[in-house]
Amino acid sequence: MRPESRQRSQEYIRSRFNEYYRSHTFNVAPPTSIERREFGFLHFREKIMIRHKSFKDVDMLRRFIALTTPSDIYYSSAYYRNPEAEMNKKGWIKADVVFDIDADHLEIPCKKEHDTWECTTCGTRGKGPPPPTCRKCKGTKIRDETWICESCLEKAKSETLKLYGMLTEDFGVEEGHLKVNFTGHRGYHIHVDDQKMVQFASEERKELTDYVSGTGFDYDSFNLEDVIREISKNSGLKYSTWSHRVAEEILSTSPGHKTSDLSSRGYDQRTVEFISDLRMKASSGGFLHNVFKGMTKAFRRRLLEIAIANCASRVDTVVTTDTHRLIRLGGTLNGKTGLKVVEVHDLRGFDPLTESVAVRGPPITVYVEESPRFRLGGSEYGPYSQEYKELPTEVALFLLCKGRAVIGGE
Amino acid sequence: MFDRSDFARYPFLPAAAKYVQALNITQQDLQTAEFSRVNERAKMRIRRALAGAETREVAENDDVEILSFPRAVMLLDYVHDDLADRRFALYEAKQAYGFLISETGERLVHLASAAFSWDIQPLVSGVEPRFKLHFSDYLRCSTAIKEARLRLINRRLEKGYLTLTKAEAARLLQEEVMQKILSRFSPSPPAIPEQEMRMVDELRELIRSKTRRPLFEDVPRKMTPEAMPPCIRWLHESLTAGKNISHMGRFTLTSFLLNVGATRDEVFEYFRASTDFDMEKSRYQVEHIEGLRGVKRKYTPPKCDTLRTHGICHNPDRLCSTLRHPLIYYRRRLKTGLAARE
């Protein structure tokens, strides 16, 4: 694509963002104690973060956004005495605990289908994750272009649901202190402003991260039969909550599980056989004593690792342990998609590809380089390949932001 | 609820501090003959702490015991030696543990809530006393203790509370006591009154003779790739294979290399194979980690536990299981000889 087409596209995106930020439909979700937060902005032209900004109130923030039209807007999870000072002089007071779940960090088969890369030297393109060097010119400057599809978003949602469950059930966080945001791209953020948790240092946050992601599980003290007995007696004192969770994952969840279900959940053939056998024995009131202990240590470990992976929520470990993190601001647009960062009230029923559409308008013509079939705002589009298409503003904007289309000519 | 004998055993209690304050002791009082027993006892506390004494002591006189604690803190504050402060806090905290373990469940709950505002309740169950503690209080202490069974993931956690035995509660309180004592030391050295100089010098000499500083500094300035731990080798191999490694991985590799004597150019060599190598950006980041930019602090790589959290610990070997930091691995490997590698 010619550079001038790219530039015209950028200008188009920027003016749509600007319209949105000037309109009444733009409702920024201000963080609590806005005057204590640091703000950061990415701009369309210079792709560098302008940070260490702060605002007295939400009106000043709104005005600043409308005036400068950034491509992406962030605020600090931390509260500072001097949010505009340089890092070591800010005076950290406390910080919301933030969890980030992003399809980028999840292993999903569909990525091989829809993620693409482009060599910026010779223009060669390919599917899947970017190779270390370009297959044609051996260049090393490769740009990868990710895509979002229903199954990426479903996977991210199910990881978020697991996390939400642990936060409310295990940690007892009240729902009023939890906020779930769709990021406008491939994932979700959970913000926790529980008054005790906001005081946590990085060490404590690391322990939370390990907990929700299943890291550090004590394999050696786990005995499946003992845990099952404890669960059935309802005397939960000896074994950990995670031991119960893992035992239930292996055994008691839907006894009717077919073996194909188990293999789709990541169990390999031997573990599937073991689980099926164990379930049969258990349902016929058979004697389970030491069946688990009788297996080799390596086998037990593998079985548990798979079960733990199924129960764990794969959060971005760096985000949660960072007490100075900048995080996307609710109500603002994501420069990678043109979609809005939106607060989610009913996670199970939430449809990210409809509810995050913020900018709408009449159809415009764009040249689409390449795009798989996708759904946005309730309608389906594509697949497209090197063609001119007249598309509703929100759809064109989405393709432009994703770098899959340009305004006018090739 | 607390009396003087409690203050003698738990001198860190807020009520004990109030008791001492009410005595209105002046700087002059500290130099009097009357006070010499307190001074002697304070020095004894420090001496025992530096020697790593484990034994539990019984107070001969409650007031001497109570006063010698803040007096020891005051003297150590003048000396202003981080390692000595830590030894002292640990020793005092272990003393407290010794007393706590023999308290009744009810008293333990009372102490924990009075001294540290713990959200703790006794549980009615069986013979052995058990307690229900909020995870936020738990984590503040447990993160300092490296025992698998104390990791949050290995505990019963329901609606924000976990269950503890008395021994566990006392062990956690030991950490809390240690933190509390450490927080009493001033961040920058206070002015030392003339009349205190003699005692301070005496203590400085004692500390010098009793402590050995286990810093990373004795690593030779020539890099030895064969001594590198598995995580660092894995990071290096991933880079050479053209795999993309996370930001945390890059930070770990860079800070490790800089700490084992690699030059900036040697670090760049490691990253040149990377798919998105950008000389300008790398230079900025490396200089940051070297402590030449930003907060001007030279970084060391994260400890093993943190590397595990971020998925950077790969193929740990037998030596790994005995230590907690990649730089310690490297130094140990250099010392014990490279041939020992299996």
XYZ file of C-alpha atoms in Angstrom, chain A residues 16-410:
395
model
C -13.716 10.023 13.463
C -12.085 9.783 16.914
C -12.251 13.565 17.182
C -15.966 13.632 16.327
C -16.643 10.991 18.907
C -14.693 12.776 21.623
C -16.551 16.027 20.899
C -19.962 14.398 20.858
C -22.403 13.849 23.700
C -22.178 10.108 23.288
C -18.653 10.225 24.723
C -18.933 9.361 28.377
C -15.595 8.934 30.028
C -15.691 6.602 33.013
C -13.646 8.657 35.476
C -11.538 6.703 37.959
C -12.129 7.399 41.647
C -9.948 10.268 42.979
C -9.170 11.451 39.448
C -6.839 14.185 40.768
C -4.529 11.539 42.251
C -4.074 9.613 39.004
C -1.452 9.871 36.328
C -2.713 9.923 32.735
C -0.907 8.797 29.609
C -1.773 9.355 25.943
C -0.664 7.804 22.691
C -0.980 10.067 19.690
C -1.619 9.240 16.064
C 1.524 10.765 14.647
C 4.340 10.242 17.107
C 3.744 6.766 18.476
C 5.197 7.587 21.875
C 3.472 7.723 25.219
C 2.936 11.216 26.603
C 2.600 10.586 30.310
C 2.826 12.196 33.776
C -0.293 14.282 33.046
C -2.993 14.857 35.627
C -6.437 16.460 35.775
C -8.341 18.120 38.572
C -11.704 16.857 37.404
C -13.439 14.917 34.697
C -14.418 18.036 32.716
C -10.800 19.066 32.284
C -9.933 15.562 31.186
C -12.792 15.550 28.671
C -11.743 18.897 27.262
C -8.138 17.762 26.926
C -9.188 14.601 25.096
C -11.483 16.488 22.711
C -8.729 18.993 21.994
C -5.840 16.580 21.395
C -7.664 13.461 20.087
C -5.218 10.781 21.230
C -5.300 7.313 19.653
C -5.230 5.593 23.057
C -5.862 6.865 26.583
C -4.551 5.400 29.822
C -4.597 6.214 33.530
C -2.587 4.875 36.442
C -3.927 2.111 38.633
C -1.941 3.981 41.322
C -2.953 7.008 43.359
C -0.126 9.508 43.826
C 0.516 12.566 45.939
C 2.068 14.247 42.868
C 0.840 12.456 39.745
C 2.782 14.801 37.431
C 6.177 14.332 39.111
C 8.791 11.977 37.683
C 8.467 8.333 38.683
C 10.456 8.238 41.934
C 9.024 11.539 43.174
C 5.341 10.807 42.610
C 4.634 9.657 46.180
C 2.760 6.389 45.779
C -0.281 6.161 48.049
C -2.029 3.003 46.891
C -3.100 1.258 43.689
C -6.150 -0.592 42.427
C -5.405 -4.256 41.790
C -5.707 -4.847 38.060
C -5.948 -8.121 36.172
C -5.465 -8.222 32.427
C -6.683 -11.077 30.290
C -5.716 -10.774 26.681
C -6.114 -13.270 23.857
C -2.546 -12.291 22.900
C -1.297 -14.341 25.835
C -3.592 -17.314 25.307
C -2.824 -20.297 23.168
C -5.708 -20.459 20.743
C -5.645 -22.446 17.513
C -7.554 -19.765 15.552
C -4.550 -17.431 15.792
C -2.799 -19.526 13.138
C -5.756 -18.882 10.872
C -6.291 -15.173 11.254
C -3.101 -13.541 12.528
C -0.823 -12.341 9.763
C 2.592 -10.745 9.392
C 4.182 -8.452 6.878
C 7.864 -7.869 6.135
C 8.317 -4.107 6.183
C 11.332 -4.361 3.863
C 9.930 -6.293 0.891
C 6.209 -6.441 1.670
C 5.973 -10.252 1.833
C 2.957 -11.400 3.872
C 2.113 -14.638 5.609
C -0.319 -16.252 8.044
C 0.198 -17.199 11.699
C 2.878 -15.936 14.074
C 5.711 -13.899 12.520
C 8.819 -15.872 11.457
C 12.220 -14.740 12.821
C 13.345 -13.582 9.362
C 11.416 -12.869 6.167
C 11.176 -15.971 4.011
C 11.872 -13.966 0.885
C 14.363 -11.211 1.640
C 15.674 -12.528 5.003
C 14.898 -9.132 6.520
C 14.272 -8.967 10.253
C 11.852 -6.036 10.423
C 8.538 -7.818 10.582
C 5.237 -6.363 11.659
C 2.638 -8.734 12.992
C -1.037 -8.017 12.568
C -3.372 -9.681 14.984
C -7.056 -10.214 14.349
C -9.956 -10.770 16.689
C -12.492 -13.467 16.166
C -15.379 -14.882 18.122
C -13.378 -17.761 19.491
C -10.523 -15.532 20.750
C -13.074 -13.377 22.520
C -14.938 -16.391 23.897
C -11.697 -17.790 25.290
C -10.799 -14.445 26.867
C -14.280 -14.263 28.363
C -14.102 -17.738 29.865
C -10.721 -16.918 31.452
C -12.275 -13.734 32.866
C -15.244 -15.660 34.268
C -12.887 -18.048 36.073
C -11.035 -15.088 37.537
C -14.243 -13.343 38.566
C -15.373 -16.517 40.322
C -12.149 -16.803 42.305
C -12.187 -13.134 43.288
C -15.727 -13.252 44.642
C -15.784 -16.796 46.049
C -12.224 -17.405 47.313
C -11.159 -13.841 48.056
C -14.620 -12.644 49.082
C -14.310 -9.397 47.142
C -17.700 -7.696 47.049
C -19.127 -7.129 43.599
C -19.278 -3.386 44.257
C -15.484 -3.343 44.436
C -15.018 -5.174 41.132
C -15.211 -3.597 37.722
C -14.910 -5.551 34.499
C -13.972 -3.699 31.309
C -13.815 -4.990 27.766
C -10.607 -3.435 26.391
C -11.983 -2.726 22.927
C -9.602 -5.273 21.433
C -8.814 -8.826 22.496
C -9.494 -8.953 26.193
C -10.803 -7.842 29.536
C -9.542 -5.952 32.560
C -10.760 -6.522 36.077
C -10.173 -3.593 38.446
C -10.414 -4.222 42.183
C -10.620 -1.264 44.553
C -11.155 -3.185 47.786
C -9.725 -0.938 50.519
C -7.404 -3.611 51.891
C -6.159 -4.882 48.551
C -5.269 -1.433 47.213
C -2.539 -1.259 49.876
C -0.818 -4.380 48.558
C 2.800 -4.116 47.507
C 4.098 -5.955 44.473
C 4.939 -9.053 46.575
C 1.357 -9.519 47.700
C 0.054 -8.893 44.187
C 2.438 -11.560 42.947
C 0.875 -14.004 45.405
C -2.598 -13.124 44.061
C -1.336 -13.660 40.509
C 0.147 -17.021 41.449
C -3.114 -18.002 43.102
C -5.409 -17.233 40.177
C -2.983 -18.657 37.620
C -2.338 -21.883 39.552
C 1.397 -21.247 40.044
C 3.151 -22.865 43.018
C 0.621 -25.657 43.593
C 1.981 -28.187 46.079
C 1.952 -31.355 43.962
C 3.635 -33.547 46.557
C 0.979 -33.129 49.256
C -1.934 -33.811 46.914
C -3.690 -37.162 47.086
C -6.747 -37.412 44.868
C -8.583 -40.054 46.921
C -8.089 -38.158 50.182
C -9.311 -34.947 48.650
C -12.399 -36.639 47.207
C -13.156 -38.132 50.617
C -12.784 -34.724 52.224
C -15.128 -33.126 49.675
C -17.792 -35.793 50.173
C -17.594 -35.426 53.966
C -17.773 -31.668 53.587
C -15.036 -31.163 56.189
C -12.805 -28.735 54.397
C -9.912 -28.301 56.762
C -6.957 -30.277 55.530
C -6.789 -29.652 51.819
C -6.514 -26.347 50.024
C -9.275 -24.739 47.987
C -7.191 -25.408 44.892
C -6.890 -29.113 45.764
C -10.671 -29.293 45.871
C -10.906 -27.399 42.617
C -8.464 -29.731 40.897
C -10.108 -32.889 42.234
C -13.497 -31.663 41.056
C -12.066 -30.847 37.654
C -10.702 -34.388 37.355
C -13.613 -36.278 38.794
C -16.861 -34.838 39.875
C -17.701 -32.354 37.114
C -20.333 -33.872 34.851
C -19.762 -37.606 35.366
C -21.194 -38.065 31.899
C -18.148 -36.414 30.298
C -17.231 -38.209 27.125
C -13.599 -38.982 26.458
C -13.667 -36.598 23.490
C -14.612 -33.817 25.904
C -11.641 -34.675 28.035
C -9.213 -34.601 25.148
C -10.609 -31.276 23.988
C -9.818 -30.048 27.491
C -6.161 -30.859 26.985
C -5.954 -34.333 28.547
C -3.720 -36.740 26.632
C -4.661 -40.330 25.918
C -3.239 -41.905 29.063
C -4.767 -39.328 31.380
C -8.136 -39.691 29.612
C -8.020 -43.465 30.187
C -7.086 -42.990 33.808
C -9.891 -40.490 34.436
C -12.518 -42.614 32.664
C -11.435 -45.646 34.663
C -11.501 -43.706 37.922
C -14.967 -42.305 37.170
C -16.319 -45.739 36.468
C -14.907 -47.099 39.730
C -16.202 -44.116 41.663
C -19.727 -44.263 40.211
C -20.037 -47.992 40.921
C -18.987 -47.364 44.519
C -15.660 -49.072 43.870
C -12.635 -48.972 46.116
C -10.455 -46.032 45.103
C -7.837 -46.447 47.778
C -4.364 -45.541 46.478
C -5.297 -45.669 42.801
C -3.787 -42.227 42.407
C -0.750 -42.972 44.565
C -0.174 -46.121 42.534
C 0.585 -44.082 39.425
C 4.113 -42.888 38.704
C 5.100 -39.484 39.996
C 5.576 -38.170 36.463
C 2.086 -39.322 35.441
C 0.447 -37.765 38.501
C 2.265 -34.533 37.807
C 1.118 -34.444 34.179
C -2.491 -35.144 35.114
C -2.464 -32.392 37.721
C -0.780 -29.925 35.409
C -3.539 -30.320 32.841
C -6.266 -30.085 35.481
C -4.656 -26.965 36.985
C -4.347 -25.350 33.556
C -8.084 -25.912 33.053
C -8.984 -24.293 36.375
C -6.483 -21.436 36.226
C -7.136 -18.026 34.796
C -4.349 -16.972 32.472
C -3.769 -13.392 33.510
C -0.899 -11.239 32.309
C 1.423 -11.651 35.300
C 3.313 -8.422 34.663
C 0.218 -6.198 34.755
C -1.032 -7.390 38.144
C 2.344 -7.248 39.882
C 3.099 -3.743 38.599
C 1.924 -1.159 41.151
C 2.486 1.770 38.751
C 0.665 0.429 35.729
C -1.038 2.613 33.149
C -4.283 1.035 32.054
C -6.930 1.853 29.422
C -9.558 4.352 30.499
C -13.206 3.308 30.314
C -15.314 5.040 27.663
C -12.339 5.863 25.414
C -11.567 4.335 22.028
C -8.979 1.660 21.375
C -6.671 2.811 18.562
C -6.207 -0.775 17.393
C -9.919 -1.202 16.536
C -11.904 2.013 16.940
C -14.014 0.143 19.471
C -14.839 1.510 22.896
C -13.486 0.372 26.264
C -16.776 -0.575 27.834
C -17.779 -1.586 31.344
C -19.369 -5.027 31.436
C -22.245 -5.639 33.832
C -23.316 -9.120 32.798
C -20.176 -10.894 31.642
C -21.858 -14.118 30.566
C -24.338 -12.363 28.301
C -21.937 -9.668 27.089
C -21.369 -9.400 23.341
C -18.131 -7.445 22.809
C -18.547 -7.072 19.061
C -21.877 -5.283 19.451
C -21.693 -3.453 22.738
C -18.312 -1.827 22.140
C -19.284 -0.147 18.869
C -19.183 3.584 19.606
C -18.605 5.425 16.334
C -21.371 5.023 13.754
C -22.071 6.724 10.500
C -22.967 6.481 6.816
C -21.166 4.010 4.527
C -17.815 4.948 3.040
C -15.652 3.242 0.434
C -12.387 1.654 1.475
C -9.897 -0.603 -0.225
C -9.616 -3.825 1.786
C -6.298 -5.607 1.460
C -7.290 -8.817 3.196
C -9.840 -9.715 5.813
C -11.429 -12.911 7.094
C -15.205 -13.065 7.643
C -16.203 -11.179 10.779
C -19.165 -9.878 12.718
C -19.524 -6.327 14.006
C -22.477 -4.416 15.418
C -24.877 -7.249 14.672
C -24.043 -7.852 10.984
C -21.556 -10.081 9.243
C -18.938 -8.891 6.743
C -16.288 -10.383 4.465
C -14.231 -12.242 3.675
C -12.569 -9.588 1.524
C -9.453 -9.731 -0.562
C -7.962 -6.771 -2.437
C -11.244 -5.106 -3.251
C -13.099 -1.806 -2.924
C -16.042 -2.027 -0.522
C -18.653 0.378 0.670
C -18.978 -0.260 4.403
C -20.699 1.415 7.375
C -18.404 3.855 9.198
C -17.851 1.575 12.228
C -16.872 -1.355 9.997
C -14.574 0.715 7.802
C -13.028 2.261 10.906
C -12.419 -1.167 12.366
C -10.623 -2.401 9.219
C -8.639 0.846 8.934
C -7.509 0.674 12.574
C -6.530 -2.972 12.132
C -4.415 -1.979 9.130
C -6.401 -4.264 6.846
C -7.823 -1.478 4.700
C -6.985 2.023 3.431
C -8.953 5.044 2.284
C -8.907 5.222 -1.545
C -6.472 3.498 -3.975
C -3.961 0.702 -3.482
